[in-house]
mmCIF file of C-alpha atoms in Angstrom:
data_model
loop_
_atom_site.group_PDB
_atom_site.id
_atom_site.type_symbol
_atom_site.label_atom_id
_atom_site.label_comp_id
_atom_site.label_asym_id
_atom_site.label_seq_id
_atom_site.Cartn_x
_atom_site.Cartn_y
_atom_site.Cartn_z
ATOM 1 C CA UNK A 6 46.944 -2.925 -33.736
ATOM 2 C CA UNK A 7 43.267 -2.742 -32.875
ATOM 3 C CA UNK A 8 44.040 -0.459 -29.934
ATOM 4 C CA UNK A 9 46.109 1.827 -32.107
ATOM 5 C CA UNK A 10 43.333 2.056 -34.681
ATOM 6 C CA UNK A 11 40.810 2.791 -31.980
ATOM 7 C CA UNK A 12 42.927 5.505 -30.397
ATOM 8 C CA UNK A 13 43.541 7.096 -33.791
ATOM 9 C CA UNK A 14 39.801 7.108 -34.333
ATOM 10 C CA UNK A 15 39.217 8.616 -30.901
ATOM 11 C CA UNK A 16 41.826 11.317 -31.428
ATOM 12 C CA UNK A 17 40.394 12.169 -34.829
ATOM 13 C CA UNK A 18 36.903 12.381 -33.411
ATOM 14 C CA UNK A 19 38.068 14.514 -30.493
ATOM 15 C CA UNK A 20 39.927 16.842 -32.842
ATOM 16 C CA UNK A 21 36.876 17.256 -35.052
ATOM 17 C CA UNK A 22 34.804 18.040 -31.991
ATOM 18 C CA UNK A 23 37.260 20.563 -30.619
ATOM 19 C CA UNK A 24 37.638 22.263 -33.984
ATOM 20 C CA UNK A 25 33.926 22.429 -34.638
ATOM 21 C CA UNK A 26 33.207 23.733 -31.150
ATOM 22 C CA UNK A 27 35.867 26.406 -31.320
ATOM 23 C CA UNK A 28 34.694 27.477 -34.782
ATOM 24 C CA UNK A 29 31.210 27.863 -33.453
ATOM 25 C CA UNK A 30 32.461 29.883 -30.518
ATOM 26 C CA UNK A 31 34.448 32.179 -32.717
ATOM 27 C CA UNK A 32 31.477 32.877 -34.930
ATOM 28 C CA UNK A 33 29.190 33.400 -31.979
ATOM 29 C CA UNK A 34 31.754 35.633 -30.290
ATOM 30 C CA UNK A 35 32.039 37.837 -33.349
ATOM 31 C CA UNK A 36 28.290 38.259 -33.593
ATOM 32 C CA UNK A 37 27.772 38.973 -29.942
ATOM 33 C CA UNK A 38 30.549 41.482 -29.326
ATOM 34 C CA UNK A 39 28.852 44.801 -30.185
ATOM 35 C CA UNK A 40 25.795 44.035 -28.070
ATOM 36 C CA UNK A 41 27.905 42.735 -25.262
ATOM 37 C CA UNK A 42 29.985 45.871 -25.318
ATOM 38 C CA UNK A 43 26.906 47.996 -25.127
ATOM 39 C CA UNK A 44 25.632 45.956 -22.188
ATOM 40 C CA UNK A 45 28.916 46.312 -20.357
ATOM 41 C CA UNK A 46 28.834 50.052 -20.922
ATOM 42 C CA UNK A 47 25.399 50.441 -19.378
ATOM 43 C CA UNK A 48 26.416 48.222 -16.518
ATOM 44 C CA UNK A 49 29.466 50.341 -15.836
ATOM 45 C CA UNK A 50 27.457 53.559 -15.740
ATOM 46 C CA UNK A 51 24.731 52.183 -13.514
ATOM 47 C CA UNK A 52 27.189 50.618 -11.110
ATOM 48 C CA UNK A 53 29.037 53.857 -10.596
ATOM 49 C CA UNK A 54 25.804 55.829 -10.228
ATOM 50 C CA UNK A 55 24.758 54.428 -6.892
ATOM 51 C CA UNK A 56 24.754 51.240 -4.877
ATOM 52 C CA UNK A 57 21.001 51.558 -4.436
ATOM 53 C CA UNK A 58 20.236 51.010 -8.108
ATOM 54 C CA UNK A 59 19.364 47.364 -7.632
ATOM 55 C CA UNK A 60 17.113 47.943 -4.633
ATOM 56 C CA UNK A 61 15.379 50.666 -6.642
ATOM 57 C CA UNK A 62 14.980 48.209 -9.542
ATOM 58 C CA UNK A 63 13.349 45.710 -7.204
ATOM 59 C CA UNK A 64 10.924 48.348 -5.985
ATOM 60 C CA UNK A 65 10.128 49.469 -9.507
ATOM 61 C CA UNK A 66 9.284 45.880 -10.558
ATOM 62 C CA UNK A 67 7.232 45.500 -7.403
ATOM 63 C CA UNK A 68 5.209 48.624 -8.242
ATOM 64 C CA UNK A 69 4.544 47.295 -11.750
ATOM 65 C CA UNK A 70 3.279 44.102 -10.173
ATOM 66 C CA UNK A 71 1.115 46.048 -7.733
ATOM 67 C CA UNK A 72 -0.373 48.109 -10.577
ATOM 68 C CA UNK A 73 -1.159 44.922 -12.524
ATOM 69 C CA UNK A 74 -3.036 43.553 -9.516
ATOM 70 C CA UNK A 75 -4.876 46.850 -9.052
ATOM 71 C CA UNK A 76 -5.938 46.502 -12.719
ATOM 72 C CA UNK A 77 -6.978 42.832 -12.196
ATOM 73 C CA UNK A 78 -4.481 41.932 -14.926
ATOM 74 C CA UNK A 79 -3.332 38.360 -14.330
ATOM 75 C CA UNK A 80 -0.950 38.057 -17.282
ATOM 76 C CA UNK A 81 0.754 41.382 -16.675
ATOM 77 C CA UNK A 82 1.171 40.404 -13.034
ATOM 78 C CA UNK A 83 2.809 37.164 -14.198
ATOM 79 C CA UNK A 84 5.318 39.095 -16.318
ATOM 80 C CA UNK A 85 6.051 41.560 -13.528
ATOM 81 C CA UNK A 86 6.517 38.676 -11.102
ATOM 82 C CA UNK A 87 9.127 37.161 -13.374
ATOM 83 C CA UNK A 88 10.994 40.456 -13.767
ATOM 84 C CA UNK A 89 10.825 41.050 -10.037
ATOM 85 C CA UNK A 90 12.265 37.618 -9.384
ATOM 86 C CA UNK A 91 15.191 38.430 -11.677
ATOM 87 C CA UNK A 92 15.944 41.759 -10.040
ATOM 88 C CA UNK A 93 15.681 40.174 -6.587
ATOM 89 C CA UNK A 94 18.243 37.580 -7.588
ATOM 90 C CA UNK A 95 20.640 40.221 -8.849
ATOM 91 C CA UNK A 96 20.701 42.320 -5.679
ATOM 92 C CA UNK A 97 24.220 42.569 -4.347
ATOM 93 C CA UNK A 98 23.710 41.930 -0.657
ATOM 94 C CA UNK A 99 27.354 42.678 0.132
ATOM 95 C CA UNK A 100 26.599 46.401 -0.198
ATOM 96 C CA UNK A 101 24.383 46.463 2.871
ATOM 97 C CA UNK A 102 24.445 45.975 6.621
ATOM 98 C CA UNK A 103 22.275 43.233 8.115
ATOM 99 C CA UNK A 104 23.364 40.853 5.372
ATOM 100 C CA UNK A 105 21.803 37.788 6.975
ATOM 101 C CA UNK A 106 18.434 39.387 7.409
ATOM 102 C CA UNK A 107 18.526 40.800 3.904
ATOM 103 C CA UNK A 108 19.458 37.408 2.479
ATOM 104 C CA UNK A 109 16.451 35.792 4.203
ATOM 105 C CA UNK A 110 14.167 38.557 2.990
ATOM 106 C CA UNK A 111 15.341 38.282 -0.608
ATOM 107 C CA UNK A 112 15.149 34.485 -0.626
ATOM 108 C CA UNK A 113 11.602 34.516 0.642
ATOM 109 C CA UNK A 114 10.509 37.372 -1.613
ATOM 110 C CA UNK A 115 11.981 35.602 -4.611
ATOM 111 C CA UNK A 116 9.971 32.482 -3.897
ATOM 112 C CA UNK A 117 6.768 34.513 -3.821
ATOM 113 C CA UNK A 118 7.694 36.409 -6.982
ATOM 114 C CA UNK A 119 8.304 33.098 -8.760
ATOM 115 C CA UNK A 120 4.915 31.810 -7.663
ATOM 116 C CA UNK A 121 3.263 34.996 -8.845
ATOM 117 C CA UNK A 122 4.814 34.476 -12.285
ATOM 118 C CA UNK A 123 2.876 31.240 -12.682
ATOM 119 C CA UNK A 124 -0.392 31.514 -10.731
ATOM 120 C CA UNK A 125 -3.970 32.663 -11.153
ATOM 121 C CA UNK A 126 -4.884 36.060 -9.739
ATOM 122 C CA UNK A 127 -6.213 34.812 -6.385
ATOM 123 C CA UNK A 128 -2.952 33.054 -5.681
ATOM 124 C CA UNK A 129 -1.002 36.038 -6.923
ATOM 125 C CA UNK A 130 -2.722 38.181 -4.323
ATOM 126 C CA UNK A 131 -2.039 35.668 -1.563
ATOM 127 C CA UNK A 132 1.653 35.705 -2.446
ATOM 128 C CA UNK A 133 1.646 39.470 -2.906
ATOM 129 C CA UNK A 134 0.688 39.856 0.735
ATOM 130 C CA UNK A 135 3.826 38.103 2.005
ATOM 131 C CA UNK A 136 5.935 39.623 -0.728
ATOM 132 C CA UNK A 137 4.819 43.082 0.436
ATOM 133 C CA UNK A 138 5.798 42.284 4.001
ATOM 134 C CA UNK A 139 9.204 41.137 2.735
ATOM 135 C CA UNK A 140 9.739 44.318 0.733
ATOM 136 C CA UNK A 141 8.638 46.559 3.597
ATOM 137 C CA UNK A 142 11.328 44.811 5.657
ATOM 138 C CA UNK A 143 13.783 45.125 2.777
ATOM 139 C CA UNK A 144 13.274 48.879 2.611
ATOM 140 C CA UNK A 145 13.996 49.078 6.334
ATOM 141 C CA UNK A 146 17.463 47.704 5.506
ATOM 142 C CA UNK A 147 18.180 49.267 2.109
ATOM 143 C CA UNK A 148 16.405 52.588 2.597
ATOM 144 C CA UNK A 149 14.609 54.429 -0.199
ATOM 145 C CA UNK A 150 15.360 57.512 -2.249
ATOM 146 C CA UNK A 151 11.734 58.329 -2.950
ATOM 147 C CA UNK A 152 8.956 58.689 -0.400
ATOM 148 C CA UNK A 153 6.948 55.480 -0.044
ATOM 149 C CA UNK A 154 3.552 54.972 1.499
ATOM 150 C CA UNK A 155 2.758 51.843 3.429
ATOM 151 C CA UNK A 156 -0.929 51.250 2.894
ATOM 152 C CA UNK A 157 -3.248 48.861 4.656
ATOM 153 C CA UNK A 158 -6.469 47.061 3.846
ATOM 154 C CA UNK A 159 -8.149 45.683 6.994
ATOM 155 C CA UNK A 160 -10.443 43.412 4.988
ATOM 156 C CA UNK A 161 -8.072 41.189 3.014
ATOM 157 C CA UNK A 162 -6.958 38.053 4.871
ATOM 158 C CA UNK A 163 -7.204 39.547 8.352
ATOM 159 C CA UNK A 164 -5.480 42.772 7.318
ATOM 160 C CA UNK A 165 -2.796 43.197 4.662
ATOM 161 C CA UNK A 166 -0.274 45.896 3.834
ATOM 162 C CA UNK A 167 1.475 46.972 0.630
ATOM 163 C CA UNK A 168 3.796 49.722 -0.610
ATOM 164 C CA UNK A 169 2.979 52.530 -3.002
ATOM 165 C CA UNK A 170 4.703 55.619 -4.357
ATOM 166 C CA UNK A 171 1.427 57.572 -4.263
ATOM 167 C CA UNK A 172 -0.524 58.638 -1.244
ATOM 168 C CA UNK A 173 -3.847 57.908 -2.919
ATOM 169 C CA UNK A 174 -5.103 54.371 -2.198
ATOM 170 C CA UNK A 175 -5.492 51.860 -5.047
ATOM 171 C CA UNK A 176 -6.139 48.428 -3.611
ATOM 172 C CA UNK A 177 -4.099 45.575 -5.174
ATOM 173 C CA UNK A 178 -5.893 42.872 -3.167
ATOM 174 C CA UNK A 179 -9.365 43.605 -4.504
ATOM 175 C CA UNK A 180 -8.725 45.628 -7.669
ATOM 176 C CA UNK A 181 -11.878 47.000 -9.290
ATOM 177 C CA UNK A 182 -14.015 45.196 -6.726
ATOM 178 C CA UNK A 183 -12.970 47.617 -3.961
ATOM 179 C CA UNK A 184 -10.502 49.952 -5.565
ATOM 180 C CA UNK A 185 -10.178 52.563 -2.842
ATOM 181 C CA UNK A 186 -10.500 50.345 0.212
ATOM 182 C CA UNK A 187 -7.634 50.978 2.626
ATOM 183 C CA UNK A 188 -5.627 53.729 4.242
ATOM 184 C CA UNK A 189 -2.121 55.087 4.494
ATOM 185 C CA UNK A 190 -0.519 53.503 7.510
ATOM 186 C CA UNK A 191 2.943 55.020 7.367
ATOM 187 C CA UNK A 192 5.106 57.305 5.293
ATOM 188 C CA UNK A 193 8.611 55.976 4.611
ATOM 189 C CA UNK A 194 11.354 58.430 3.713
ATOM 190 C CA UNK B 7 5.278 -0.355 -28.888
ATOM 191 C CA UNK B 8 8.984 -0.542 -29.684
ATOM 192 C CA UNK B 9 9.387 2.882 -28.124
ATOM 193 C CA UNK B 10 7.556 1.797 -25.022
ATOM 194 C CA UNK B 11 9.762 -1.258 -24.673
ATOM 195 C CA UNK B 12 12.824 0.839 -25.428
ATOM 196 C CA UNK B 13 12.277 3.385 -22.675
ATOM 197 C CA UNK B 14 12.023 0.586 -20.094
ATOM 198 C CA UNK B 15 15.806 0.402 -20.271
ATOM 199 C CA UNK B 16 16.251 3.934 -18.931
ATOM 200 C CA UNK B 17 16.451 3.656 -15.167
ATOM 201 C CA UNK B 18 15.758 6.648 -12.917
ATOM 202 C CA UNK B 19 17.444 7.363 -9.621
ATOM 203 C CA UNK B 20 15.103 6.818 -6.685
ATOM 204 C CA UNK B 21 14.280 9.378 -4.019
ATOM 205 C CA UNK B 22 15.060 7.102 -1.080
ATOM 206 C CA UNK B 23 16.892 7.495 2.201
ATOM 207 C CA UNK B 24 17.273 5.210 5.220
ATOM 208 C CA UNK B 25 17.788 7.914 7.779
ATOM 209 C CA UNK B 26 15.687 10.831 8.891
ATOM 210 C CA UNK B 27 17.996 13.859 9.123
ATOM 211 C CA UNK B 28 18.170 15.920 12.305
ATOM 212 C CA UNK B 29 16.795 18.850 10.352
ATOM 213 C CA UNK B 30 13.440 17.086 9.891
ATOM 214 C CA UNK B 31 10.138 18.792 10.668
ATOM 215 C CA UNK B 32 8.676 16.102 12.932
ATOM 216 C CA UNK B 33 11.971 15.587 14.738
ATOM 217 C CA UNK B 34 12.556 19.193 15.716
ATOM 218 C CA UNK B 35 8.975 20.210 16.416
ATOM 219 C CA UNK B 36 6.811 18.525 19.022
ATOM 220 C CA UNK B 37 4.350 17.192 16.499
ATOM 221 C CA UNK B 38 1.411 15.177 17.902
ATOM 222 C CA UNK B 39 1.464 11.546 16.763
ATOM 223 C CA UNK B 40 -1.745 11.829 14.747
ATOM 224 C CA UNK B 41 -0.433 14.867 12.845
ATOM 225 C CA UNK B 42 2.912 13.175 12.270
ATOM 226 C CA UNK B 43 1.257 10.094 10.787
ATOM 227 C CA UNK B 44 -0.966 12.139 8.518
ATOM 228 C CA UNK B 45 1.980 14.179 7.248
ATOM 229 C CA UNK B 46 4.040 11.084 6.585
ATOM 230 C CA UNK B 47 1.222 9.331 4.744
ATOM 231 C CA UNK B 48 -0.073 12.308 2.776
ATOM 232 C CA UNK B 49 2.903 14.631 2.257
ATOM 233 C CA UNK B 50 6.258 12.943 2.727
ATOM 234 C CA UNK B 51 6.243 10.992 -0.546
ATOM 235 C CA UNK B 52 6.871 14.209 -2.484
ATOM 236 C CA UNK B 53 8.043 16.584 0.254
ATOM 237 C CA UNK B 54 10.900 14.620 1.809
ATOM 238 C CA UNK B 55 13.986 12.660 0.796
ATOM 239 C CA UNK B 56 12.208 9.344 1.129
ATOM 240 C CA UNK B 57 9.413 8.217 -1.177
ATOM 241 C CA UNK B 58 7.418 5.035 -0.618
ATOM 242 C CA UNK B 59 7.270 4.096 -4.276
ATOM 243 C CA UNK B 60 4.274 2.311 -5.769
ATOM 244 C CA UNK B 61 4.890 -0.852 -7.836
ATOM 245 C CA UNK B 62 4.201 0.908 -11.133
ATOM 246 C CA UNK B 63 7.204 3.162 -10.575
ATOM 247 C CA UNK B 64 9.139 0.275 -12.093
ATOM 248 C CA UNK B 65 7.637 1.280 -15.431
ATOM 249 C CA UNK B 66 8.511 4.125 -17.782
ATOM 250 C CA UNK B 67 7.306 6.767 -18.440
ATOM 251 C CA UNK B 68 5.639 6.613 -14.992
ATOM 252 C CA UNK B 69 8.985 6.794 -13.214
ATOM 253 C CA UNK B 70 9.931 9.976 -15.100
ATOM 254 C CA UNK B 71 6.590 11.553 -14.310
ATOM 255 C CA UNK B 72 6.934 10.774 -10.604
ATOM 256 C CA UNK B 73 10.549 11.892 -10.516
ATOM 257 C CA UNK B 74 9.585 15.266 -11.903
ATOM 258 C CA UNK B 75 6.738 15.645 -9.396
ATOM 259 C CA UNK B 76 8.966 14.739 -6.479
ATOM 260 C CA UNK B 77 11.686 17.116 -7.633
ATOM 261 C CA UNK B 78 9.230 20.009 -7.819
ATOM 262 C CA UNK B 79 7.627 19.017 -4.528
ATOM 263 C CA UNK B 80 10.938 19.033 -2.720
ATOM 264 C CA UNK B 81 11.917 22.363 -4.220
ATOM 265 C CA UNK B 82 8.763 23.922 -2.819
ATOM 266 C CA UNK B 83 8.970 22.264 0.556
ATOM 267 C CA UNK B 84 11.201 19.576 1.980
ATOM 268 C CA UNK B 85 10.090 18.557 5.472
ATOM 269 C CA UNK B 86 13.445 16.833 5.959
ATOM 270 C CA UNK B 87 15.237 20.180 5.649
ATOM 271 C CA UNK B 88 12.967 22.157 7.936
ATOM 272 C CA UNK B 89 15.601 23.673 10.203
ATOM 273 C CA UNK B 90 17.620 24.924 7.237
ATOM 274 C CA UNK B 91 14.838 27.400 6.428
ATOM 275 C CA UNK B 92 15.039 30.836 8.039
ATOM 276 C CA UNK B 93 12.176 31.797 10.361
ATOM 277 C CA UNK B 94 10.824 34.067 7.669
ATOM 278 C CA UNK B 95 10.673 31.186 5.213
ATOM 279 C CA UNK B 96 9.251 28.809 7.823
ATOM 280 C CA UNK B 97 6.363 31.205 8.323
ATOM 281 C CA UNK B 98 5.908 31.457 4.554
ATOM 282 C CA UNK B 99 5.949 27.682 4.171
ATOM 283 C CA UNK B 100 3.495 27.189 7.036
ATOM 284 C CA UNK B 101 1.186 29.759 5.530
ATOM 285 C CA UNK B 102 1.277 27.904 2.194
ATOM 286 C CA UNK B 103 0.773 24.521 3.876
ATOM 287 C CA UNK B 104 -2.329 25.871 5.620
ATOM 288 C CA UNK B 105 -3.730 27.440 2.435
ATOM 289 C CA UNK B 106 -3.058 24.401 0.291
ATOM 290 C CA UNK B 107 -4.726 21.993 2.706
ATOM 291 C CA UNK B 108 -7.625 24.365 3.368
ATOM 292 C CA UNK B 109 -8.377 24.724 -0.339
ATOM 293 C CA UNK B 110 -7.762 21.002 -0.978
ATOM 294 C CA UNK B 111 -5.120 21.803 -3.582
ATOM 295 C CA UNK B 112 -2.805 19.449 -1.746
ATOM 296 C CA UNK B 113 -2.413 16.515 -1.795
ATOM 297 C CA UNK B 114 -2.650 16.557 -5.589
ATOM 298 C CA UNK B 115 -5.647 14.875 -7.147
ATOM 299 C CA UNK B 116 -3.388 12.679 -9.281
ATOM 300 C CA UNK B 117 -1.792 11.462 -6.055
ATOM 301 C CA UNK B 118 -4.937 10.777 -4.019
ATOM 302 C CA UNK B 119 -6.445 8.988 -7.011
ATOM 303 C CA UNK B 120 -4.022 6.172 -6.305
ATOM 304 C CA UNK B 121 -3.227 6.821 -2.631
ATOM 305 C CA UNK B 122 -6.731 6.884 -1.164
ATOM 306 C CA UNK B 123 -5.282 6.888 2.381
ATOM 307 C CA UNK B 124 -3.647 10.262 1.675
ATOM 308 C CA UNK B 125 -6.993 12.065 1.361
ATOM 309 C CA UNK B 126 -7.667 14.613 4.127
ATOM 310 C CA UNK B 127 -11.015 14.116 5.874
ATOM 311 C CA UNK B 128 -12.549 17.265 7.395
ATOM 312 C CA UNK B 129 -11.190 16.191 10.812
ATOM 313 C CA UNK B 130 -7.737 15.597 9.346
ATOM 314 C CA UNK B 131 -7.772 19.059 7.801
ATOM 315 C CA UNK B 132 -8.756 20.694 11.072
ATOM 316 C CA UNK B 133 -6.192 18.740 13.058
ATOM 317 C CA UNK B 134 -3.247 19.474 10.753
ATOM 318 C CA UNK B 135 -4.215 23.086 10.076
ATOM 319 C CA UNK B 136 -4.643 23.857 13.778
ATOM 320 C CA UNK B 137 -1.244 22.431 14.508
ATOM 321 C CA UNK B 138 0.387 24.369 11.655
ATOM 322 C CA UNK B 139 -1.306 27.581 12.793
ATOM 323 C CA UNK B 140 -0.062 27.180 16.356
ATOM 324 C CA UNK B 141 3.440 26.480 15.090
ATOM 325 C CA UNK B 142 3.298 29.536 12.837
ATOM 326 C CA UNK B 143 2.150 31.752 15.735
ATOM 327 C CA UNK B 144 5.004 30.474 17.880
ATOM 328 C CA UNK B 145 7.570 31.506 15.241
ATOM 329 C CA UNK B 146 6.058 34.840 14.223
#
């Protein structure tokens, strides 16, 4: 008898749980739908536009990060680092050749982007150096639609490179301290 | 007080392992004995799958605090999983190891406070950093 009572109690409890969960879902689903639809729409358009969209998104986040470092802006660099980490994680590697190399590059770059999202500016610049090397290598695999300039500062940490969309040098490793230190090392088309 | 007594009944899983995996840093690299010992004493508690726990790990909330530290430490760098990292990541890790030891950010102050033997003397720093630099050059 005791067992029966207990199982009835269990079944009742389980039913209440299932019902309450499904109610919640239904409500949530109804609220979310219009936004979700909108998101799916944008996704569909961007996917059909070009397979390079994600690589371009990575570069665009990287340039925001670079600009924040040029401006000595620690908190903006943190935000950009976080966004960059997200776009790195969403790159669809299957679209490219050299998948293994690209996977290694993205994994490493992501680790540096994550660190940048939670460090002081000196550390951000240390990580930015390796991150830049990773992205220069990434571009060699993914290519680029816009002209990029690989720039180089011989003074920072035994010589450090970075990417820019402009030919004019704005140094992310020193910021206002030595804004124009560096040179264009290579043009990437 | 009741809360303190209460949380003593929540056990945590220990970060302990009897075997050193074949992917381990000191197994696959020809690490000098002195460097190996320093790494094991100063780094392996949080950066490997085997922690030599202190007695007070039997107490909460200490055990939670340590568990969290070890989890983060292993995420950053796990010496036991060295060969699973790509060359690119090995170089990145070595670079960070060198920087962290150079700037005395590692081992953590909260760790050396209790583990005095984990402190890096100037000679220790030089010895470990030189080894890490040579290893990094050999991979790059």
